[in-house]
Tab-separated table of C-alpha atoms in Angstrom:
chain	number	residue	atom	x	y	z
A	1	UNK	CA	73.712	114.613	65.602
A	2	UNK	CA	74.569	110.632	64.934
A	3	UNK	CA	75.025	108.170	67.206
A	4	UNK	CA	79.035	108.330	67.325
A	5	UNK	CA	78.785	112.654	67.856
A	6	UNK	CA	76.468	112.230	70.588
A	7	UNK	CA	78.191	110.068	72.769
A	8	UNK	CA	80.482	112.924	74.660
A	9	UNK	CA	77.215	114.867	75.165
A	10	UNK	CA	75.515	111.933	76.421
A	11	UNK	CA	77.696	110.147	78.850
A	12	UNK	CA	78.308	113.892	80.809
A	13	UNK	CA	74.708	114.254	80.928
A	14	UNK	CA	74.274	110.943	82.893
A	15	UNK	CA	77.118	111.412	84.608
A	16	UNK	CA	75.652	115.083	85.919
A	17	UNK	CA	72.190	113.263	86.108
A	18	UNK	CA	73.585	110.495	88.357
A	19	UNK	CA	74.610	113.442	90.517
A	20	UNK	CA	71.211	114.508	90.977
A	21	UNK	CA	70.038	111.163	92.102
A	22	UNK	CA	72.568	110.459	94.176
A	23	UNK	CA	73.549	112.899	96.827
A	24	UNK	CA	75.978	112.662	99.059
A	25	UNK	CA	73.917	113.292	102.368
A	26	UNK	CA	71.524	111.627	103.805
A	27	UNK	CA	69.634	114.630	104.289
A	28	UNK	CA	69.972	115.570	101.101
A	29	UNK	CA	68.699	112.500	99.608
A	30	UNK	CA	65.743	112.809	101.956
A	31	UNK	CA	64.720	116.399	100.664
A	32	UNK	CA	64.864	114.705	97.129
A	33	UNK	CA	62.484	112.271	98.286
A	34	UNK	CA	60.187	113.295	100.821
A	35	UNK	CA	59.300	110.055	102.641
A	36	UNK	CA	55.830	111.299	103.700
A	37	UNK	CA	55.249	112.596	99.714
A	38	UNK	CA	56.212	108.770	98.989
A	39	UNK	CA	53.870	107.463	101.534
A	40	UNK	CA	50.666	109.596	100.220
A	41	UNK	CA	51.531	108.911	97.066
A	42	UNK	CA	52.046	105.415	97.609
A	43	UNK	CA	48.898	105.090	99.956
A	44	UNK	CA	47.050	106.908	97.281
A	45	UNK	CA	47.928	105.204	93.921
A	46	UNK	CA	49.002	102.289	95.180
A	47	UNK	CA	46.726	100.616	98.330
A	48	UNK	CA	43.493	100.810	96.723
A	49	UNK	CA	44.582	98.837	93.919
A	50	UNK	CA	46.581	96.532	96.026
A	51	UNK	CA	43.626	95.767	97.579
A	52	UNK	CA	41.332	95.160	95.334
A	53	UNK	CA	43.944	92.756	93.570
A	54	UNK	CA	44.103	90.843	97.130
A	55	UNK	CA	40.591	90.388	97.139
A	56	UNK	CA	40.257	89.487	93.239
A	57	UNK	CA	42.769	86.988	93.731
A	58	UNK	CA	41.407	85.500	96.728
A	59	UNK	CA	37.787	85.086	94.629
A	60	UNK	CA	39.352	83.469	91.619
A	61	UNK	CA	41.946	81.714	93.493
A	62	UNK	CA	40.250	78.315	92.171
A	63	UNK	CA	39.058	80.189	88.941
A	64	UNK	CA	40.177	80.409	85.045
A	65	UNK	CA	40.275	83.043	83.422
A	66	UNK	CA	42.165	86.318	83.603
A	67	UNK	CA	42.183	89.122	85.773
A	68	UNK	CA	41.747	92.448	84.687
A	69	UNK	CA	43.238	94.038	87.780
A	70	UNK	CA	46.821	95.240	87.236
A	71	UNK	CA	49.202	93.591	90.575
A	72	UNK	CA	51.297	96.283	91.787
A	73	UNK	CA	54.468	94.155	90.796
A	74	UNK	CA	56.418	93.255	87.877
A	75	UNK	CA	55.242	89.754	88.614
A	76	UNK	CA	53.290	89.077	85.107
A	77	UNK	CA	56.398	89.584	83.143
A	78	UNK	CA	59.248	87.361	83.084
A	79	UNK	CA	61.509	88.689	79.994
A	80	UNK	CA	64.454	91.599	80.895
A	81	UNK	CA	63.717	91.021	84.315
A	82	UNK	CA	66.273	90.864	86.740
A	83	UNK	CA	66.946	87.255	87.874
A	84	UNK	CA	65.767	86.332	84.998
A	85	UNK	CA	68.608	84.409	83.235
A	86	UNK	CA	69.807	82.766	79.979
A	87	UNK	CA	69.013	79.032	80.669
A	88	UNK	CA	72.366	77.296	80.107
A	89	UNK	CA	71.920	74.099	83.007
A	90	UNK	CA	69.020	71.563	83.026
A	91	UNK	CA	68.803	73.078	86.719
A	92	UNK	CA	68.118	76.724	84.904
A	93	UNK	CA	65.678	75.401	82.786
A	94	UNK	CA	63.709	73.713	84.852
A	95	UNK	CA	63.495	77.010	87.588
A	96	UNK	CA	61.827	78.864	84.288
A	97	UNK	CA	59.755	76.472	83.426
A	98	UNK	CA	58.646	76.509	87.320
A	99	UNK	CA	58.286	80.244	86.948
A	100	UNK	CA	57.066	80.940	83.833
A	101	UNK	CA	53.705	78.149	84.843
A	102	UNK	CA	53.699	80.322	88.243
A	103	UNK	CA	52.921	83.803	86.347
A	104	UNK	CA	50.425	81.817	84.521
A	105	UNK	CA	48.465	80.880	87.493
A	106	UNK	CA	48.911	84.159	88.380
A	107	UNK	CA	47.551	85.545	86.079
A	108	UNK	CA	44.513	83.796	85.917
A	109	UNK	CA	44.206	83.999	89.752
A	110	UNK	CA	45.044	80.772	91.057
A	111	UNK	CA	47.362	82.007	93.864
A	112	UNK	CA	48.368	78.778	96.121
A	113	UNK	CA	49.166	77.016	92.786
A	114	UNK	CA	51.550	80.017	91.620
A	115	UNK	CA	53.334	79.649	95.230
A	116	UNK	CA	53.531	76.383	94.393
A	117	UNK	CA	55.584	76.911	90.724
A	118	UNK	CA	57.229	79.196	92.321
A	119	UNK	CA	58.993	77.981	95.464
A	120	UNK	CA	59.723	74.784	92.533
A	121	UNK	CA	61.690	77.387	90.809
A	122	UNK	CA	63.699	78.358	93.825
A	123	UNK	CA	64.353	74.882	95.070
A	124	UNK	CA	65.502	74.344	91.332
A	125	UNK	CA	67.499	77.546	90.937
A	126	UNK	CA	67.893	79.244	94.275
A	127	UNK	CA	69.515	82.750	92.523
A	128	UNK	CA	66.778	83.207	90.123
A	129	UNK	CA	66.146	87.127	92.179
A	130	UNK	CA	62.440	87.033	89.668
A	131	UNK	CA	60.930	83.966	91.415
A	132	UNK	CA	61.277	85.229	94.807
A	133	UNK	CA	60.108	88.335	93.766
A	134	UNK	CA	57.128	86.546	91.923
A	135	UNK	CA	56.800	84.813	95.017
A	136	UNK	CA	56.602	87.800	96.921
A	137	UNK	CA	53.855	88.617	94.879
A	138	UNK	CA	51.411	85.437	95.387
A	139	UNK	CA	51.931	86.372	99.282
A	140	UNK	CA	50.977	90.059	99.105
A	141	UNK	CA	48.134	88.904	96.625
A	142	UNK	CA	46.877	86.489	99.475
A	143	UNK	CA	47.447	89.530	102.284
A	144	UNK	CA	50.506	86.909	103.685
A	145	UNK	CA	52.747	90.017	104.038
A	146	UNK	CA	55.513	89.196	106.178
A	147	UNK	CA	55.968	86.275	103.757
A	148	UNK	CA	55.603	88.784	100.885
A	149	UNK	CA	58.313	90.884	102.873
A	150	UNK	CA	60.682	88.089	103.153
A	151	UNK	CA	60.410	86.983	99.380
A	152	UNK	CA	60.531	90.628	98.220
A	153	UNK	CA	64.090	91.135	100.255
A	154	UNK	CA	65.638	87.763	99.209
A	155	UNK	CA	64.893	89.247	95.250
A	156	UNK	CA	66.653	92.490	96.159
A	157	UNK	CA	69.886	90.378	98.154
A	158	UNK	CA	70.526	88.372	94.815
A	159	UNK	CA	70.224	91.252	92.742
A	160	UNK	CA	70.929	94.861	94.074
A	161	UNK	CA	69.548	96.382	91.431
A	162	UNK	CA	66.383	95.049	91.170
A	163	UNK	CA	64.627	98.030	91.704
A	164	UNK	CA	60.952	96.690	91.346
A	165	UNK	CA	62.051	94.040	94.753
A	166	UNK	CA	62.805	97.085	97.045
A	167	UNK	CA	59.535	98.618	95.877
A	168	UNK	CA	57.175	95.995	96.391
A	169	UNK	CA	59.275	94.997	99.908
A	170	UNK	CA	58.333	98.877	100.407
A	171	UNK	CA	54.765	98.091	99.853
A	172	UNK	CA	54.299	94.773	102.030
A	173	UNK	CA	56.525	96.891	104.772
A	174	UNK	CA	53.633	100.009	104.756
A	175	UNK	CA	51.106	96.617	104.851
A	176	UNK	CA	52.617	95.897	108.249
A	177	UNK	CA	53.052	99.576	109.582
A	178	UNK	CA	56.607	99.375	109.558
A	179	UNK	CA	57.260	102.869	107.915
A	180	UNK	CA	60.821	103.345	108.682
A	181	UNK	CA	61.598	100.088	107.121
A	182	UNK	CA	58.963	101.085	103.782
A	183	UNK	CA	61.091	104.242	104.155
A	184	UNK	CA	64.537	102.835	103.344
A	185	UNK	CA	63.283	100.435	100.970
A	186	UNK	CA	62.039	103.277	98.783
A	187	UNK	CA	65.478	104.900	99.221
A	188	UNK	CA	66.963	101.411	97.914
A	189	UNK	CA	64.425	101.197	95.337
A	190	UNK	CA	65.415	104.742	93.871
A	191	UNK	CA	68.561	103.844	93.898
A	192	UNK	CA	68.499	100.485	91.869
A	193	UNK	CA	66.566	102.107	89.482
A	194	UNK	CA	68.876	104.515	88.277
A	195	UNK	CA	71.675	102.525	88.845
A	196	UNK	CA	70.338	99.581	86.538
A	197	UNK	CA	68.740	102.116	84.191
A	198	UNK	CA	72.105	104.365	83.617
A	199	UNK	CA	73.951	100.591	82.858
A	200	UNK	CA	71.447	100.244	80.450
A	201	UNK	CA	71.511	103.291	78.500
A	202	UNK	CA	75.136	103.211	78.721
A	203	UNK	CA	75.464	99.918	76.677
A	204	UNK	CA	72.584	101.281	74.213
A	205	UNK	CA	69.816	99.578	75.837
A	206	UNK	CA	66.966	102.055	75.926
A	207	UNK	CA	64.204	99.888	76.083
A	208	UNK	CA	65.702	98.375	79.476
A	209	UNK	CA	66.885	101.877	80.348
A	210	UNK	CA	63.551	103.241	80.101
A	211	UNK	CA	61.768	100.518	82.170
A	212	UNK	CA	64.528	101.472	85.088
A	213	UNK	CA	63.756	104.889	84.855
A	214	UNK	CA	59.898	104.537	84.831
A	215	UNK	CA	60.264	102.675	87.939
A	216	UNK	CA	61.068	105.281	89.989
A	217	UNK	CA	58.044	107.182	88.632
A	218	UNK	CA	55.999	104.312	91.324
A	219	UNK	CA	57.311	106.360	93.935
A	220	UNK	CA	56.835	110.298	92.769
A	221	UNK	CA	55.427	110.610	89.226
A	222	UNK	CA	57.219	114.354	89.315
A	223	UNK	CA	60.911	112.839	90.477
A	224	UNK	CA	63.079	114.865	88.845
A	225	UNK	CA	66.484	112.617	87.863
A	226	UNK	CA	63.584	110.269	86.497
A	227	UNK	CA	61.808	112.888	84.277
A	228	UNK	CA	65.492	114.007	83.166
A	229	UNK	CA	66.312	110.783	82.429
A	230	UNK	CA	63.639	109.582	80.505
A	231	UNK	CA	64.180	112.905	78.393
A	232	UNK	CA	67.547	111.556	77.743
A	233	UNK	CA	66.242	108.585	76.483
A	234	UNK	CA	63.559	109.820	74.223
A	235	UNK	CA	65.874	112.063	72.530
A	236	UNK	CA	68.410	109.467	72.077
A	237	UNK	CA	65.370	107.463	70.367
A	238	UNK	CA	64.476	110.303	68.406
A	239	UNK	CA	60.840	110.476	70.244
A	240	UNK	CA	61.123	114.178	70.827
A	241	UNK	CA	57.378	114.708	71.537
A	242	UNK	CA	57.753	112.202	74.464
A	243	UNK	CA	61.105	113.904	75.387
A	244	UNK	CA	59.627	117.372	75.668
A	245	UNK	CA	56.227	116.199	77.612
A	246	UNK	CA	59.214	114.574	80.091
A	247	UNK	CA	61.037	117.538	80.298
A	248	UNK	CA	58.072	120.243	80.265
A	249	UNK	CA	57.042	118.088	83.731
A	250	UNK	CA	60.837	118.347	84.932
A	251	UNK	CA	61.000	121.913	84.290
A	252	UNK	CA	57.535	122.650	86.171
A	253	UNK	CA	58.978	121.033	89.065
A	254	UNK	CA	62.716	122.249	89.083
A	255	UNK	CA	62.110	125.755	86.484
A	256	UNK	CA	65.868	126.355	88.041
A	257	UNK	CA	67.292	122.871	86.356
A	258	UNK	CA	69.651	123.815	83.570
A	259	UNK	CA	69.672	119.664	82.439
A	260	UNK	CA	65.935	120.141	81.743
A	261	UNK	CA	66.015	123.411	79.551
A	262	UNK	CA	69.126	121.562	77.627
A	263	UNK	CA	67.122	118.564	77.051
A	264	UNK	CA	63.905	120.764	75.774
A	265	UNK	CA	66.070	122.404	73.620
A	266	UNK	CA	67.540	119.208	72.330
A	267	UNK	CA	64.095	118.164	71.676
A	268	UNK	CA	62.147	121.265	69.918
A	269	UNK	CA	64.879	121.291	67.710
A	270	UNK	CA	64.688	117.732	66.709
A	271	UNK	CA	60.772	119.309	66.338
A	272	UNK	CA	61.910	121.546	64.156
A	273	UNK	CA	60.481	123.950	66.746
A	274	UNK	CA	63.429	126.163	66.375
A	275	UNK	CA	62.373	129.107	68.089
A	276	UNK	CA	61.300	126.653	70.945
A	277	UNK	CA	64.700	125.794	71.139
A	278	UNK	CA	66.923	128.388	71.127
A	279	UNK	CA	64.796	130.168	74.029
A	280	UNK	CA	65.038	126.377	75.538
A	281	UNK	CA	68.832	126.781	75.399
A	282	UNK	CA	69.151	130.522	76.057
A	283	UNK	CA	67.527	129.143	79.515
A	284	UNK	CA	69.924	126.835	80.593
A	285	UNK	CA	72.489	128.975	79.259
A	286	UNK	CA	70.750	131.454	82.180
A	287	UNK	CA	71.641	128.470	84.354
A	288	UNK	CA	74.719	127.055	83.472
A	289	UNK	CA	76.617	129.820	81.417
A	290	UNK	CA	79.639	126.867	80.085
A	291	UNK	CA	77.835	124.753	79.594
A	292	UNK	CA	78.957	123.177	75.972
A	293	UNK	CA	75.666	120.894	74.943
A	294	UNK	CA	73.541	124.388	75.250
A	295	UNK	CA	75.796	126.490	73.177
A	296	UNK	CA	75.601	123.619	70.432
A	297	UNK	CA	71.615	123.230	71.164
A	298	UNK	CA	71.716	127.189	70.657
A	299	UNK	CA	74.065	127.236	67.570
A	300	UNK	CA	71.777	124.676	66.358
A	301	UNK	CA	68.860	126.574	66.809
A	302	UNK	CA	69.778	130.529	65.404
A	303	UNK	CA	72.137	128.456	62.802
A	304	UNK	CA	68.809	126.981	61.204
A	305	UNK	CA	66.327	130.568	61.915
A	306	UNK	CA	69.155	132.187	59.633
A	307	UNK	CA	70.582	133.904	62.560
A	308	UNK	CA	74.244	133.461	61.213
A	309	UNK	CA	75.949	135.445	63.839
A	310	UNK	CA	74.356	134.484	66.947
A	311	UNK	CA	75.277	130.865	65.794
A	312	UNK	CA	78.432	132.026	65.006
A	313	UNK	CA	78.835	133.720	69.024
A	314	UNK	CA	77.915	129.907	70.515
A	315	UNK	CA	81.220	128.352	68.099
A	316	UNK	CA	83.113	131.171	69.242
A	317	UNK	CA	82.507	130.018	72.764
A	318	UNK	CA	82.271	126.349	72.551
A	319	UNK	CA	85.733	126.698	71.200
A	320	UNK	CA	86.754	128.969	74.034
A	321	UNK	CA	85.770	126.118	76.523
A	322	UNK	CA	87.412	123.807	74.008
A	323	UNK	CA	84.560	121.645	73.272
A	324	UNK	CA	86.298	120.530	70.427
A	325	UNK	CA	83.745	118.089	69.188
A	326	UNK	CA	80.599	120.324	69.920
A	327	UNK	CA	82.755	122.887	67.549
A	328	UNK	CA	83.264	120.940	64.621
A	329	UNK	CA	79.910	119.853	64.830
A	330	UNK	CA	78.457	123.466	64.705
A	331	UNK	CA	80.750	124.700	62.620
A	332	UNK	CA	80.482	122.089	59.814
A	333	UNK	CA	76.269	122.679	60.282
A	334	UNK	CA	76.918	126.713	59.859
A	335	UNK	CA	78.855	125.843	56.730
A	336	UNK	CA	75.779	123.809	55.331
A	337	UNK	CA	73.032	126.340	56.560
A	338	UNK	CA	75.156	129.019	54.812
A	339	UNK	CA	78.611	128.514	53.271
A	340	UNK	CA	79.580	132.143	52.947
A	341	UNK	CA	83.175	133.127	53.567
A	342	UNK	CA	83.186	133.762	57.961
C-alpha cells in the first residue's frame, strides 16, 4: 500500500488512537495512568540514575571530559527540540550560541558554567522553551530543585507541547515531595507527547513523531496509545519487525485492543508472515467486526495464501461498509494474485 492509499487508513487510526489517549474524564484518564504505577516506575528507573548524575556532576563540576552518565533530560540535544528555533535575528543567534556552549559544559560536567550559558541564552532570547528547560537541567544536576522546578515550568508555558518540560518538572516535583503536583505534570507530560507526536506524523515527520511517542514510554514503558502509536509509525516506515515487537507488547497489555491486532496484521504481512496476519486480522475483526483496515489487512492476507474466496468475502464487505478505497485496493491485488474471471 503507497504512501497516497494509506493516508485514509492512517489518519482514522490516529484519530481513534488520539481517543485512547485522551479521555474525556478525569477518572478515566487516571485509570489509563495509574499515578502510583508512574511514581514506582519513575522512583525505580528514574531516581537512582538521577542521582548518581547529581553527584557525577557535582565531582566534575570543575572537570573536562565527558560523562558517561545519561541526565534524565533531553538537555544534551539541542536539534528538533522544542524551543529550539530557526535563527533569523542577531538576538536568535546569539541565545543558540549561549545554549549550544551550555550543553557543552554540560556535558563535560561543568554545571555553574552551563547555568551560566544558559540564563545568557534567556536574557538573549527569552522564548527559547529549550534553554529553560536546559536550565532546568543544570539545577536538578546540582540538587537546586525548586530552581529546576521553576525552569522546567517556564519551558512547558512557552511551549505546551514540550512534553520532555512537564516530565522533568514531574521529576524535580517528586524531588521535593510534592506528589500531587509530580502527578499532574505527568498528566501534562502525556498529553504533550501525543499531541506533538500526532502533529508530527501527520505532516510526515516520523522521526519527530517517534521521539514524541517514545516520550511517554519515561512514564510507563507498557502505555498503551504509545505502543500503538509507535506501531503506526514503524509500519508507515516499513520497519515491520519493530512494529510487531510494539504491538506484541500492546497486545499483552490490552489482548482486547482491536488497533493492536490491526496493526500486527499490518505488520506480519509486510513480513510476509501471512498466516501471522490473517489470524492478526481475524482478531480484531473479533473486536471490531466493521472495521475496514482489518478486512483489507485480511483480504491481504488469504488473497496472497491463495485463499481466493475468503479474500473475496473481506471485498464483499469492505464494499458493503463502502470503504471505497480499501475496495479498489483489494480488489485490484485479487486481480494480480489471480486474474480469473470472479
Amino acid at each position: 500500500m503507497n504512501s497516497e492509499s494509506r493516508a485514509p487508513y492512517l489518519l482514522l487510526t490516529l484519530v481513534a488512537l488520539t481517543l485512547l489517549a485522551a479521555p474525556p474524564a478525569r477518572a478515566q484518564s487516571r485509570a489509563q495512568l495509574d499515578p502510583s504505577a508512574a511514581y514506582r516506575s519513575l522512583m525505580q528507573q528514574r531516581m537512582e540514575m538521577s542521582m548518581r548524575a547529581v553527584a557525577e556532576a557535582q565531582r566534575r563540576r570543575f572537570e573536562e571530559g565527558k560523562s558517561d552518565t545519561k541526565f534524565p533530560s533531553d538537555a544534551n540535544k539541542v536539534t528538533g527540540k522544542a524551543g529550539v528555533v530557526r535563527a533569523v535575528s542577531p538576538e536568535e543567534r546569539s541565545a543558540l550560541a549561549h545554549n549550544q556552549r551550555g550543553l557543552e559544559h554540560f556535558a563535560k560536567g561543568r554545571v555553574e558554567q552551563a547555568v551560566k550559558e544558559y540564563n545568557e541564552a534567556i536574557r538573549a532570547y527569552p522564548s527559547l522553551a529549550a534553554a529553560h528547560n536546559n536550565l532546568g537541567s543544570a539545577h536538578f544536576a546540582a540538587a537546586r530543585f525548586e530552581e529546576a522546578a521553576a525552569a522546567f515550568r517556564q519551558a512547558a508555558q512557552l511551549d505546551a507541547k514540550y512534553g520532555q518540560a512537564y516530565f522533568n518538572l514531574a521529576l524535580a516535583q517528586l524531588k521535593l515531595g510534592r506528589e500531587r503536583e509530580a502527578d499532574a505534570a505527568l498528566q501534562a507530560a502525556v498529553r504533550a507527547y501525543y499531541t506533538a507526536g500526532d502533529e508530527h506524523y501527520t505532516a510526515g515527520r516520523l522521526q519527530e513523531a517517534e521521539e514524541s511517542y517514545r516520550g511517554m514510554l519515561q512514564i510507563d514503558p507498557g502505555y498503551v496509545p504509545a505502543l500503538l502509536r509507535l506501531g503506526l509509525v514503524c509500519n508507515t516506515a516499513r520497519r515491520f519487525e519493530e512494529a510487531a515487537q510494539h504491538l506484541r507488547r500492546a497486545v499483552g497489555r490490552e489482548p482486547a485492543n482491536p488497533y493492536a491486532h490491526e496493526g500486527l496484521a499490518e505488520a506480519f504481512y509486510g513480513m510476509n508472515k501471512f498466516e501471522e496476519a490473517a489470524a492478526a486480522a481475524d482478531q480484531a475483526l473479533k473486536l471490531a467486526p466493521d472495521s475496514p483496515a482489518a478486512h483489507y489487512f485480511a483480504g491481504l492476507a488469504r488473497a496472497s495464501l491463495g485463499e481466493r474466496d475468503a479474500a473475496l468475502s473481506h471485498l464483499a464487505r469492505l464494499q458493503q461498509l463502502n470503504a471505497a478505497n480499501y475496495a479498489k485496493l483489494l480488489s485490484d491485488f485479487i486481480d494480480r494474485k489471480s486474474p480469473a474471471a470472479r
